[in-house]
Tab-separated table of C-alpha atoms and ligand atoms in Angstrom:
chain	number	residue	atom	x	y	z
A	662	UNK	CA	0.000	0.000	0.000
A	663	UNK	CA	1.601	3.570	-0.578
A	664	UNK	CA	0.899	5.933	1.247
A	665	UNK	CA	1.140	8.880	-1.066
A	666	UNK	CA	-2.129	10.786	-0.799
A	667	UNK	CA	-3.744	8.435	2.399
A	668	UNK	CA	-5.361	10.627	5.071
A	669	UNK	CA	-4.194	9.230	8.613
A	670	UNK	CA	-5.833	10.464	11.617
A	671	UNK	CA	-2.890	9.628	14.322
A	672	UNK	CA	-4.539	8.830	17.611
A	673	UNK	CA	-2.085	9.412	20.738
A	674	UNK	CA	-2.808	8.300	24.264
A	675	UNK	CA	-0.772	8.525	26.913
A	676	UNK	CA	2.181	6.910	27.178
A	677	UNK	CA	5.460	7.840	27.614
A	678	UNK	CA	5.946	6.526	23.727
A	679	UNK	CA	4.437	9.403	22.933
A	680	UNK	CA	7.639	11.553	22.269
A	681	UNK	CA	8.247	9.721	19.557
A	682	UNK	CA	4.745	10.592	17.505
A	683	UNK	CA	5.851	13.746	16.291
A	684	UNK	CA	8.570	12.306	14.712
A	685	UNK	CA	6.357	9.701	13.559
A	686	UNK	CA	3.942	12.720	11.724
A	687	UNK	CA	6.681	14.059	9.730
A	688	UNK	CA	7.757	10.286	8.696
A	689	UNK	CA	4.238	9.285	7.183
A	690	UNK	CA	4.362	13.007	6.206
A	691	UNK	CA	7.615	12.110	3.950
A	692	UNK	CA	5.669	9.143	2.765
A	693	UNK	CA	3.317	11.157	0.893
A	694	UNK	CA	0.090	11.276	3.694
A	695	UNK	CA	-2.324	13.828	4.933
A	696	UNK	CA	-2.082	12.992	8.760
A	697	UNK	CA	-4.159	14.856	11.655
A	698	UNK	CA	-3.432	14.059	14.628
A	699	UNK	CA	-6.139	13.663	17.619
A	700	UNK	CA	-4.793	13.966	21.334
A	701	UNK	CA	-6.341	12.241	24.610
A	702	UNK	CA	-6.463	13.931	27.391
A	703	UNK	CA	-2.931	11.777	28.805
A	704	UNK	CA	-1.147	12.376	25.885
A	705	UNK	CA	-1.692	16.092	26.569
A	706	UNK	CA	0.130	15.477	29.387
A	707	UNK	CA	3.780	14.117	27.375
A	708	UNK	CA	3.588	15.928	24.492
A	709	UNK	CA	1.492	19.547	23.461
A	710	UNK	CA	-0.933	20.008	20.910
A	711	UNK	CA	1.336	22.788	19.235
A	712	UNK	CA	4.226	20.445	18.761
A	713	UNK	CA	2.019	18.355	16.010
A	714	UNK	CA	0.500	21.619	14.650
A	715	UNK	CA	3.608	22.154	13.530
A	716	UNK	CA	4.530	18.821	12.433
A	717	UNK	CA	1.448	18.094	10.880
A	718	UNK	CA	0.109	21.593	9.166
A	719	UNK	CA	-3.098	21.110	11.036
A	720	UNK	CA	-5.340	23.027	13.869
A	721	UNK	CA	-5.387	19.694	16.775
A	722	UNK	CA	-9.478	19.227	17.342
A	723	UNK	CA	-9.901	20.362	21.320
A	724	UNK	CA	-11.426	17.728	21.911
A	725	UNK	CA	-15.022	16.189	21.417
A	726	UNK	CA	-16.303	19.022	22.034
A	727	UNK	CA	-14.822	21.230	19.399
A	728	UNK	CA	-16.834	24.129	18.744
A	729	UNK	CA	-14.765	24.989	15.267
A	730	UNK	CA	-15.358	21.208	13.613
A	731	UNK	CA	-18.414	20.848	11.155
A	732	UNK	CA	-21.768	21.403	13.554
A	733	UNK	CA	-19.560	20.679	15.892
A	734	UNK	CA	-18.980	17.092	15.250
A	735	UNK	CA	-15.444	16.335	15.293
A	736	UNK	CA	-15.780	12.709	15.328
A	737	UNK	CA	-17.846	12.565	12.188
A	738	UNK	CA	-15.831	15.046	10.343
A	739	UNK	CA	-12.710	12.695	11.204
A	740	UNK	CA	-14.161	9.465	11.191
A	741	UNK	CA	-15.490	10.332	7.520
A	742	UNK	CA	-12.097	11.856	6.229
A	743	UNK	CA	-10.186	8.976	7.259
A	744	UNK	CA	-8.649	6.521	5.417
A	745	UNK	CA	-6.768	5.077	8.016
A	746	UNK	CA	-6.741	5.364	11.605
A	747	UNK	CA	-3.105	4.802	13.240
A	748	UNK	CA	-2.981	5.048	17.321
A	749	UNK	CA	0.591	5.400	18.430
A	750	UNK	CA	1.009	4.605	21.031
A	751	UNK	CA	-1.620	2.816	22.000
A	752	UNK	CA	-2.077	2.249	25.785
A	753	UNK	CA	-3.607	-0.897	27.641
A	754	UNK	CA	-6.514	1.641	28.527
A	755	UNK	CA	-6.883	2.518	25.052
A	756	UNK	CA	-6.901	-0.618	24.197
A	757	UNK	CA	-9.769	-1.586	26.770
A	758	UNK	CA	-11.587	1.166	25.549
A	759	UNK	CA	-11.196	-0.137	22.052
A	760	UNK	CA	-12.226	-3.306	22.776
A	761	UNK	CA	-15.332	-2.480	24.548
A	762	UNK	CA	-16.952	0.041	22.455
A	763	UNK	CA	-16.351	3.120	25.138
A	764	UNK	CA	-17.129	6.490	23.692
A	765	UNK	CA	-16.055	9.301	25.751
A	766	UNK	CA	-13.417	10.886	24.334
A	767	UNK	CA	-12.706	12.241	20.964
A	768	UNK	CA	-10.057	9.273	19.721
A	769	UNK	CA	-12.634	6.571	21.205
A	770	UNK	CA	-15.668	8.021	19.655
A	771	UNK	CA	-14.206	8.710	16.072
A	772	UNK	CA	-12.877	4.757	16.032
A	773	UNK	CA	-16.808	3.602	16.742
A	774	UNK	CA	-17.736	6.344	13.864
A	775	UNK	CA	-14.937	5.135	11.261
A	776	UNK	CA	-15.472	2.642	8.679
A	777	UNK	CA	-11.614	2.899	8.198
A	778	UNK	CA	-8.827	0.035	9.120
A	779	UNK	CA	-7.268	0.670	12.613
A	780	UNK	CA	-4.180	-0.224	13.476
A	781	UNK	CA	-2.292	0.223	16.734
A	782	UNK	CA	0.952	0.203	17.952
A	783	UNK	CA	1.204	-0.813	21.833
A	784	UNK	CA	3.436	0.997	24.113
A	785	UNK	CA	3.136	-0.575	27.513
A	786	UNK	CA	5.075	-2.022	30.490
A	787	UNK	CA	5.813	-5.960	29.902
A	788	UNK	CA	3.710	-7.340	32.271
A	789	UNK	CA	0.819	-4.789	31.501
A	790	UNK	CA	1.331	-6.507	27.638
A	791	UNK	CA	1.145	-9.990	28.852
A	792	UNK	CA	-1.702	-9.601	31.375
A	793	UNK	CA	-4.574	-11.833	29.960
A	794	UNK	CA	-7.235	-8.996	30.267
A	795	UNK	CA	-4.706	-7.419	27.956
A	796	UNK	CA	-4.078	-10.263	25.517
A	797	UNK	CA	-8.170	-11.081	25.658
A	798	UNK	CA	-8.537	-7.193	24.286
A	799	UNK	CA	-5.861	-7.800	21.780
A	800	UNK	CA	-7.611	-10.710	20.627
A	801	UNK	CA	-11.125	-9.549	20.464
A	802	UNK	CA	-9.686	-6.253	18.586
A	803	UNK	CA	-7.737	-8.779	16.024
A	804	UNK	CA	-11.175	-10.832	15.469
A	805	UNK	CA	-12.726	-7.514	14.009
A	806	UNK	CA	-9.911	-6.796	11.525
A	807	UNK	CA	-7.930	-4.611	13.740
A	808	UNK	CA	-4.277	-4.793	12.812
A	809	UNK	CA	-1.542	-5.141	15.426
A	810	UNK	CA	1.944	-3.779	14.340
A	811	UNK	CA	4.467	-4.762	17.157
A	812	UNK	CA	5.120	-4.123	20.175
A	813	UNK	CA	8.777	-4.986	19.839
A	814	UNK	CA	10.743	-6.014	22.528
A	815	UNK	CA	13.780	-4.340	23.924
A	816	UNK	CA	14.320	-1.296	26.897
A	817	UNK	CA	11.560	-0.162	28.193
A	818	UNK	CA	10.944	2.626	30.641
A	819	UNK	CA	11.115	2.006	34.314
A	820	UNK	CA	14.534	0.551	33.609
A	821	UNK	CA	13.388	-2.746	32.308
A	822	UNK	CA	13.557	-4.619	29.438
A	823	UNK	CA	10.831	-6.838	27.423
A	824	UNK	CA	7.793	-6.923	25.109
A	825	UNK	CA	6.295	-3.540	25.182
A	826	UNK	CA	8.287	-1.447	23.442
A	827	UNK	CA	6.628	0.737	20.587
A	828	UNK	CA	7.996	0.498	16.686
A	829	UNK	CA	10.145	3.008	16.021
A	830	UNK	CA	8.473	6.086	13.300
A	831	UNK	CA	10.257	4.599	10.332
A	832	UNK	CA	9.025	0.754	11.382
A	833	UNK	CA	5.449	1.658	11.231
A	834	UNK	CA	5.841	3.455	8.451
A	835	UNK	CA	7.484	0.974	6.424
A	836	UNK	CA	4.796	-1.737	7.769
A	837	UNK	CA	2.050	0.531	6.703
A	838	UNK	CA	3.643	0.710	3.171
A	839	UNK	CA	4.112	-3.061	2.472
A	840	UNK	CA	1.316	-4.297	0.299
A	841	UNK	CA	-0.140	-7.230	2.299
A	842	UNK	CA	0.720	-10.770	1.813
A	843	UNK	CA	-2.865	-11.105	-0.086
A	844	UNK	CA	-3.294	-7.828	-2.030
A	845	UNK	CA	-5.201	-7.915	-4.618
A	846	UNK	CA	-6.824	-11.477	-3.752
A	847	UNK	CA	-10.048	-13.010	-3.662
A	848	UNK	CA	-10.912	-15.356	-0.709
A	849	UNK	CA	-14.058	-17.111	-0.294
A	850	UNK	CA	-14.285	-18.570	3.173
A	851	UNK	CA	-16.781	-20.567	4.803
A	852	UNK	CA	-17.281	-20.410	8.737
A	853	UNK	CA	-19.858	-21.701	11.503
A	854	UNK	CA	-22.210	-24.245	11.801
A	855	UNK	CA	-24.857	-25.307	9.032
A	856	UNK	CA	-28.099	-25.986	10.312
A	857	UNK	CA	-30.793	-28.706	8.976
A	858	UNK	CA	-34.074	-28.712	9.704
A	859	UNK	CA	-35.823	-31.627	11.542
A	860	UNK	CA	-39.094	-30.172	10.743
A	861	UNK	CA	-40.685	-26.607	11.359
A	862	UNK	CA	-38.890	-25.715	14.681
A	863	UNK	CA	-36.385	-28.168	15.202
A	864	UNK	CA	-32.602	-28.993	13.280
A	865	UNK	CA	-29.513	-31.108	13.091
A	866	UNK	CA	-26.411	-29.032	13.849
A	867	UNK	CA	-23.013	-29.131	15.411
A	868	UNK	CA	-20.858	-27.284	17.888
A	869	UNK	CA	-18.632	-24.863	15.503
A	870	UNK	CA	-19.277	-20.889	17.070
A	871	UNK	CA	-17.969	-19.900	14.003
A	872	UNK	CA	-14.648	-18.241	15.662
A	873	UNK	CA	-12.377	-19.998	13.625
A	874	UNK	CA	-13.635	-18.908	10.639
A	875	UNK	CA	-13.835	-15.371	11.544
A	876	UNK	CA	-9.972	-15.110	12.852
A	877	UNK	CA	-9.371	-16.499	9.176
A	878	UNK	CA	-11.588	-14.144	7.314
A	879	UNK	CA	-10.113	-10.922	9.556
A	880	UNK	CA	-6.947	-12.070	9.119
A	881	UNK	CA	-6.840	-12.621	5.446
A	882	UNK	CA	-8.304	-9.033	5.364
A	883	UNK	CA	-5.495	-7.912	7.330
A	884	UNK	CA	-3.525	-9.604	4.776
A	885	UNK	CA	-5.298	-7.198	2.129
A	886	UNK	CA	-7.583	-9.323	0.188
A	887	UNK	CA	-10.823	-8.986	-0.430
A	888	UNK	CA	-12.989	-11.369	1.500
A	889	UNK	CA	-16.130	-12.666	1.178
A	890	UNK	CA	-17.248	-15.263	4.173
A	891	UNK	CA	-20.159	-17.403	3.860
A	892	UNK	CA	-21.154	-17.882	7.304
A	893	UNK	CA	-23.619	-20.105	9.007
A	894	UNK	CA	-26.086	-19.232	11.899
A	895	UNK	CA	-23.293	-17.969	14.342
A	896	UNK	CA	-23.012	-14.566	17.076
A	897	UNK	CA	-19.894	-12.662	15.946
A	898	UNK	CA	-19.701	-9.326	14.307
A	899	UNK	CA	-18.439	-9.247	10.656
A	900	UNK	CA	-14.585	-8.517	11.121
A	901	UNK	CA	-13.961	-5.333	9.430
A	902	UNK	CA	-13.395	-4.959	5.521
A	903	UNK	CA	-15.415	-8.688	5.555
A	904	UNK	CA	-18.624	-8.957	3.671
A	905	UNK	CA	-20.691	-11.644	4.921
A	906	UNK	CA	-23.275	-13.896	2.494
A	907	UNK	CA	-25.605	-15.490	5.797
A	908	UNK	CA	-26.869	-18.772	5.130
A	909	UNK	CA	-27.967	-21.545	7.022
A	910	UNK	CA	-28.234	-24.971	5.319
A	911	UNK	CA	-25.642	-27.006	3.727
A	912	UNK	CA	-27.466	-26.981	0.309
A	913	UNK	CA	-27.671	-22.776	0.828
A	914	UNK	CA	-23.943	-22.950	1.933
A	915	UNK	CA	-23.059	-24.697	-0.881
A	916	UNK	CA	-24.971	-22.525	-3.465
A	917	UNK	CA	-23.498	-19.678	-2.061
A	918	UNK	CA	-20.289	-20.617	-2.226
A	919	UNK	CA	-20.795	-22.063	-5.869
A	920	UNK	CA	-21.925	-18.892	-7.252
A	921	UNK	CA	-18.695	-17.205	-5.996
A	922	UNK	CA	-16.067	-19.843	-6.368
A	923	UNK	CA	-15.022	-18.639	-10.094
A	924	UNK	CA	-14.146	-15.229	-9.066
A	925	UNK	CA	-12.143	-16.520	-5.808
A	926	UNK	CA	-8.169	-17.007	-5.969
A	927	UNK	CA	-8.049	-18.846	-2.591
A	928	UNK	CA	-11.173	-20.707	-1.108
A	929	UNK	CA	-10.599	-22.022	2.898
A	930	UNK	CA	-13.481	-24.372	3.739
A	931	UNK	CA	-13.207	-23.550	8.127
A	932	UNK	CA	-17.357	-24.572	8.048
A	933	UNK	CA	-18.565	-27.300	9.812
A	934	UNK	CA	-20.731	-28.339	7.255
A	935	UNK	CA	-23.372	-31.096	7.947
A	936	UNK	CA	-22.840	-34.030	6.431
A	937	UNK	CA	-26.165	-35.209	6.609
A	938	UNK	CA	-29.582	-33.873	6.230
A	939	UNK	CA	-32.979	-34.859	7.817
A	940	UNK	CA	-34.432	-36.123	4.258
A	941	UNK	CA	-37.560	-34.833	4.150
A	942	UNK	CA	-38.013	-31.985	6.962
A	943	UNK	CA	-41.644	-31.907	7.984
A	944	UNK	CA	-42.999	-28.566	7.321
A	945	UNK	CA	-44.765	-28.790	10.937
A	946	UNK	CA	-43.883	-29.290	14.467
A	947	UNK	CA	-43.756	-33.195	14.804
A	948	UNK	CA	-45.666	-34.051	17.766
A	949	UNK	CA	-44.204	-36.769	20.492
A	950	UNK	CA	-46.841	-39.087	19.704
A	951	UNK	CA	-44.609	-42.209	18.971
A	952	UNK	CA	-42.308	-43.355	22.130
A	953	UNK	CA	-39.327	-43.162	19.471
A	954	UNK	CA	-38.628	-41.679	16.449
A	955	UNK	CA	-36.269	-42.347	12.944
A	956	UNK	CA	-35.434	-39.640	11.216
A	957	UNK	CA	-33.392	-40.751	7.735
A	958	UNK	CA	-30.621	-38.575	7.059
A	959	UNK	CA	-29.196	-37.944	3.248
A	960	UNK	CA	-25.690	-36.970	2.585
A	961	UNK	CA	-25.229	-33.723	1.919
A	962	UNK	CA	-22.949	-32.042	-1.436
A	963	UNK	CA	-19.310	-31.282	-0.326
A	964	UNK	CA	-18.950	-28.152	-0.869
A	965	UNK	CA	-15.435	-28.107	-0.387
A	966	UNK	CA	-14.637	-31.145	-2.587
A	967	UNK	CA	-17.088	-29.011	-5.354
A	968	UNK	CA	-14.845	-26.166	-5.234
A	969	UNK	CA	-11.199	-27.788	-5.644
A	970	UNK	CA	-13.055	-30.004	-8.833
A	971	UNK	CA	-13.682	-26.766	-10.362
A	972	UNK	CA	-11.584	-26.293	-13.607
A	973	UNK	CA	-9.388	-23.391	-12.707
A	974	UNK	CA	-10.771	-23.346	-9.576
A	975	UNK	CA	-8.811	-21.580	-6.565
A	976	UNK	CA	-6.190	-22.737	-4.361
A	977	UNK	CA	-8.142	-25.018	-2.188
A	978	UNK	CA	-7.818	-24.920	1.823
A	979	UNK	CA	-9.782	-27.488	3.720
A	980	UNK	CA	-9.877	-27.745	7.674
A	981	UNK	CA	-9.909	-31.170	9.059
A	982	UNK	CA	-11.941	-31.430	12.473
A	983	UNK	CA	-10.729	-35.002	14.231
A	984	UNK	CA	-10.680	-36.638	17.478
A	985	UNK	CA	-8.213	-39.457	16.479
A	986	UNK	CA	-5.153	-39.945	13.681
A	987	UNK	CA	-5.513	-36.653	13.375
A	988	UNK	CA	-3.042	-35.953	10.442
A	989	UNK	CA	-3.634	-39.310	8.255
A	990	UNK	CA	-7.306	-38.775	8.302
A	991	UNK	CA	-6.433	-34.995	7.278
A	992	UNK	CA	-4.002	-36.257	4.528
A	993	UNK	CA	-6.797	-38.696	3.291
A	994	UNK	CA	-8.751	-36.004	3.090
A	995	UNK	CA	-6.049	-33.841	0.779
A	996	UNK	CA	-6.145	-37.150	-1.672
A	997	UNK	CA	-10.122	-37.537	-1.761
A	998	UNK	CA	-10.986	-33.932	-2.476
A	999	UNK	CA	-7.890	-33.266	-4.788
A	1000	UNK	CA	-6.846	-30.235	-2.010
A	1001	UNK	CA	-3.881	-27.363	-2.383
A	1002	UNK	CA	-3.412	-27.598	1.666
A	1003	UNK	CA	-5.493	-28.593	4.499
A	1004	UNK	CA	-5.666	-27.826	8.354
A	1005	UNK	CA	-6.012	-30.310	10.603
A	1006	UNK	CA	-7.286	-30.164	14.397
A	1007	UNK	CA	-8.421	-32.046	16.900
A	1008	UNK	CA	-11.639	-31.698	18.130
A	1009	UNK	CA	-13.456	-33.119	21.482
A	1010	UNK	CA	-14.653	-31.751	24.645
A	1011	UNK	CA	-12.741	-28.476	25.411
A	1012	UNK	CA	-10.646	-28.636	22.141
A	1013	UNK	CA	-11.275	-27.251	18.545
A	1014	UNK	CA	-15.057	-26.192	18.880
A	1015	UNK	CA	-16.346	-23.384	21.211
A	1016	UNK	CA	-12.708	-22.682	22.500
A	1017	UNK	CA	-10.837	-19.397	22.000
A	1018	UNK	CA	-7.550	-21.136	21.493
A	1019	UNK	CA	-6.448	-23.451	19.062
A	1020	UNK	CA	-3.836	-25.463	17.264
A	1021	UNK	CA	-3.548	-27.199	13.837
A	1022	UNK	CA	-1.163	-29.101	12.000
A	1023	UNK	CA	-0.969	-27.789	8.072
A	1024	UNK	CA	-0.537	-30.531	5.243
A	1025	UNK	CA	-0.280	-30.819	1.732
A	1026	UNK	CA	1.474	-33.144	-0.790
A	1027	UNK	CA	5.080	-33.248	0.483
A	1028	UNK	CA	4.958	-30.784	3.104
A	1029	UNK	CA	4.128	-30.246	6.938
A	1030	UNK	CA	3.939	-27.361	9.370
A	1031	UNK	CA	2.707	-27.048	12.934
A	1032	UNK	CA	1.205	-24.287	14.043
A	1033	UNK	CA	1.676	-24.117	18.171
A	1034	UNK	CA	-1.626	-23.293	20.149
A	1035	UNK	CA	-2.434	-19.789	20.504
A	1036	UNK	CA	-5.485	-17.395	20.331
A	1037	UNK	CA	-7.436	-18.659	17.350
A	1038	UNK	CA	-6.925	-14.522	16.159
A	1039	UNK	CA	-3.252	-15.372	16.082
A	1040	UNK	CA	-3.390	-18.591	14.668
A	1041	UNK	CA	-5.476	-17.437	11.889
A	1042	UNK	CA	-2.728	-14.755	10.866
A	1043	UNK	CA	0.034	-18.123	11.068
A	1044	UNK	CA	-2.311	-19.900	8.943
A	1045	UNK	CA	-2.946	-17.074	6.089
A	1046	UNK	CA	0.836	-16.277	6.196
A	1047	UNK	CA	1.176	-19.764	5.388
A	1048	UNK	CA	-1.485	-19.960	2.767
A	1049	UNK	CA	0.216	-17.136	1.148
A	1050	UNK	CA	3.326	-19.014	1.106
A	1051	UNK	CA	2.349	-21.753	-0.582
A	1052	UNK	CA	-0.503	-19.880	-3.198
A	1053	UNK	CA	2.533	-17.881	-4.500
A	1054	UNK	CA	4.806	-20.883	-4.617
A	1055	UNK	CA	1.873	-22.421	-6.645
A	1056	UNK	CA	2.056	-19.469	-8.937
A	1057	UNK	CA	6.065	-19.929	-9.977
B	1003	PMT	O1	-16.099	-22.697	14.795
B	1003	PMT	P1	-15.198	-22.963	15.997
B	1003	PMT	O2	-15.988	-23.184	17.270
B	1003	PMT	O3	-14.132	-21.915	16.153
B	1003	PMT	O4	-14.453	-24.358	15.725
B	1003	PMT	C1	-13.520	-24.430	14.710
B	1003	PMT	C2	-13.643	-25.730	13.875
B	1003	PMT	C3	-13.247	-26.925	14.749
B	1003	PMT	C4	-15.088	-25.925	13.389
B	1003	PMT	C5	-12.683	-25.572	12.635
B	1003	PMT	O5	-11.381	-25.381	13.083
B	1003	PMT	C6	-12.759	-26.798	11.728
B	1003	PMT	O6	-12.099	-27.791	11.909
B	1003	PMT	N1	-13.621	-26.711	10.667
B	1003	PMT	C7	-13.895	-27.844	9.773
B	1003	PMT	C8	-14.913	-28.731	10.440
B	1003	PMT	C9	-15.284	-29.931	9.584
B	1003	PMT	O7	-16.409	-30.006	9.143
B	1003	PMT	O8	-14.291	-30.761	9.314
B	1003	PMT	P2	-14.472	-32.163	8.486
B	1003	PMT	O9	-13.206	-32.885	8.740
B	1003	PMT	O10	-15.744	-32.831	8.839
B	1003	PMT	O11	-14.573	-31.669	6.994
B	1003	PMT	C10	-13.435	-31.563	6.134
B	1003	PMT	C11	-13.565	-30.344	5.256
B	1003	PMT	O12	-14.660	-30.509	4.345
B	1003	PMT	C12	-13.807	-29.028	5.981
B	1003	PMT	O13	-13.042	-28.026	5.324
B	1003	PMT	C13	-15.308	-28.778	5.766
B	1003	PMT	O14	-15.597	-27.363	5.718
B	1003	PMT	C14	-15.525	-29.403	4.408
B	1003	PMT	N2	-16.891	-29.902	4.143
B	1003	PMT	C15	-17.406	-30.938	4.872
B	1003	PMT	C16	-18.675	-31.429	4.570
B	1003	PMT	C17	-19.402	-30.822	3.513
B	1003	PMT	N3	-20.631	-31.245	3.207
B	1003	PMT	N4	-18.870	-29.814	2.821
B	1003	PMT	C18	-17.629	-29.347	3.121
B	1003	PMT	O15	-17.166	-28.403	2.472
């Protein structure tokens, strides 16, 4: 991405990182962007709202209650000029605030009124970094398409040394500036649960929440494709720069998927699709008449084994959900459905479904990696670094 022309609004909160944002105006200044810079009320207290008038050729909004902004909105006139919002440094607080929707300050109320990508750099004490409340923030930010750059590790203030440290000016800029791994990719993903119906109130389903998925559709939008995630019946919020086709059968999951495969470079199949389907649903509620029921079940289309037959198809990603032989199920699975890679996990009580961690083991034809437990927001950005990998290697 260049940067030449971009409008940046450059939040600041308080840390003591924030000497360095000044510096960090004129950099993405040099780079060719438009950047205005919005102050909290901390970072007010390190640095002075003159300093990046200078640096930045703009009037610093008071606050959010600005009486020279547009009708006095600051936030909208911001959070619609925006093509990027940057916070650097970004606190733990702001963070928090971030995370839980908070509005009471300028910087926290234009980021709820943006439709912009944020991205943060952290500036924090180690152990303020790795506290889980933290790391859950981090994550929950990452799930909606929020991009992370850093924090590095090195000094820190207080005399100590560790992960906390912000980028330097010139880092972020030159992250900023790299296209992403994905640029100007298509990626059709599917994510969640399918549901079938038993009859009119009633269905067959499974334990997927869908989070999977999501981490793999916000992080391939991190990555700078486009993405388009068909999603069954599931309760997250579409990660930003996602656009979500919301189905709910197999059969609609798998027309929905077939009427975008074509345009799609990469396809990753993270559903858990049913693999059967009640075969006639009644269009009523059955009533417990009988003292036991049958219900026949039909198999359902693959979608995923649809989409890598396709001639010129994309590069085809399956996930593998297992609770034994994990990877020679998964690599049975490559052969069957003629796949580019798949991810394999194992699944039981407390692992794979429902969980906020994860780990998976990556295969394809002459090739292995293992990707170590983490947050599934993390994993997901492992996973589509690796996808990357090999889609370009497939290209050469
Ligand atoms: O959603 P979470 O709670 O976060 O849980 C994540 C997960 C465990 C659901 C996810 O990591 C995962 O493993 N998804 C695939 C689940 C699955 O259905 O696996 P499978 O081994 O049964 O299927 C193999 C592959 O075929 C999968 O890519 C699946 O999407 C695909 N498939 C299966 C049946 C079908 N009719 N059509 C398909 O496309």
């Amino acid at each position: 991405m260049t940067l030449q022309g971009k409008r940046i609004v450059l939040g600041v909160t308080g840390g003591i990182a924030a000497y360095k944002s000044p510096d960090l105006v004129r950099r993405l200044r040099d780079a060719g962007a438009d950047v205005r810079v919005v102050l909290t009320e901390s970072a007010r207290r390190f640095v002075s709202a003159l300093t990046f008038q200078a640096v930045s050729a703009h009037p610093v909004p008071e606050g959010l209650w600005d009486a020279s902004a547009a009708q006095g909105m600051a936030h909208i006139e911001l959070a619609r000029w925006a093509d990027l919002v940057l916070i650097a440094p970004a606190t733990a607080e702001a963070m928090a605030k971030l995370a839980h929707g908070h509005a009471d300050d300028l910087l926290s109320t234009l980021c709820l009124a943006t439709e912009a990508p944020l991205v943060l750099a952290p500036a924090m004490n180690r152990v303020m970094w790795a506290q889980p409340a933290t790391q859950s923030n981090r994550a929950l930010l990452e799930g909606r398409g929020v991009r992370f750059l850093g924090p590095g590790e090195g000094p820190l203030a207080e005399a100590e040394s560790g992960r906390g440290r912000m980028l330097e000016p010139l880092e972020i800029v030159a992250a900023l500036s790299e296209p992403g791994a994905l640029a100007g990719l298509t990626v059709l993903i599917t994510a969640g649960p399918t549901r079938e119906p038993v009859d009119a109130v009633r269905y067959v389903s499974n334990r997927s929440s869908g989070r999977m998925g999501y981490a793999v559709a916000a992080a391939a939008a991190r990555a700078g494709a486009k993405v388009v995630l068909v999603s069954g019946p599931v309760d997250l919020p579409v990660p930003a720069g996602v656009e979500r086709v919301s189905v709910e059968t197999a059969a609609e999951m798998h027309a929905a998927t077939m009427a975008r495969a074509a345009e799609a470079d990469i396809f990753i199949g993270a559903a858990a699709v049913a693999d059967y389907a009640p075969a006639e649903p009644a269009a009523f509620k059955i009533k417990k008449s009988a003292p036991a029921m049958n219900i026949e079940l039909k198999r359902t289309e693959d979608i995923l084994g649809s989409v890598a037959a396709l001639d010129g198809g994309p590069f085809a990603v399956g996930f593998a959900a297992e609770t034994e032989d994990v990877e020679a199920n998964a690599l049975r699975k490559v052969e069957e459905k003629g796949l580019d890679m798949i991810a394999a996990n194992r699944v039981g009580p407390g692992e794979g479904f429902e969980t906020d961690d994860n780990a998976l083991v990556v295969l394809w034809r002459g090739g292995r990696e293992e990707l170590a437990r983490a947050p599934k927001s993390e994993l997901a950005g492992r996973l589509i670094d690796l996808i990357a990998r090999r889609y370009a290697e497939s290209r050469t």
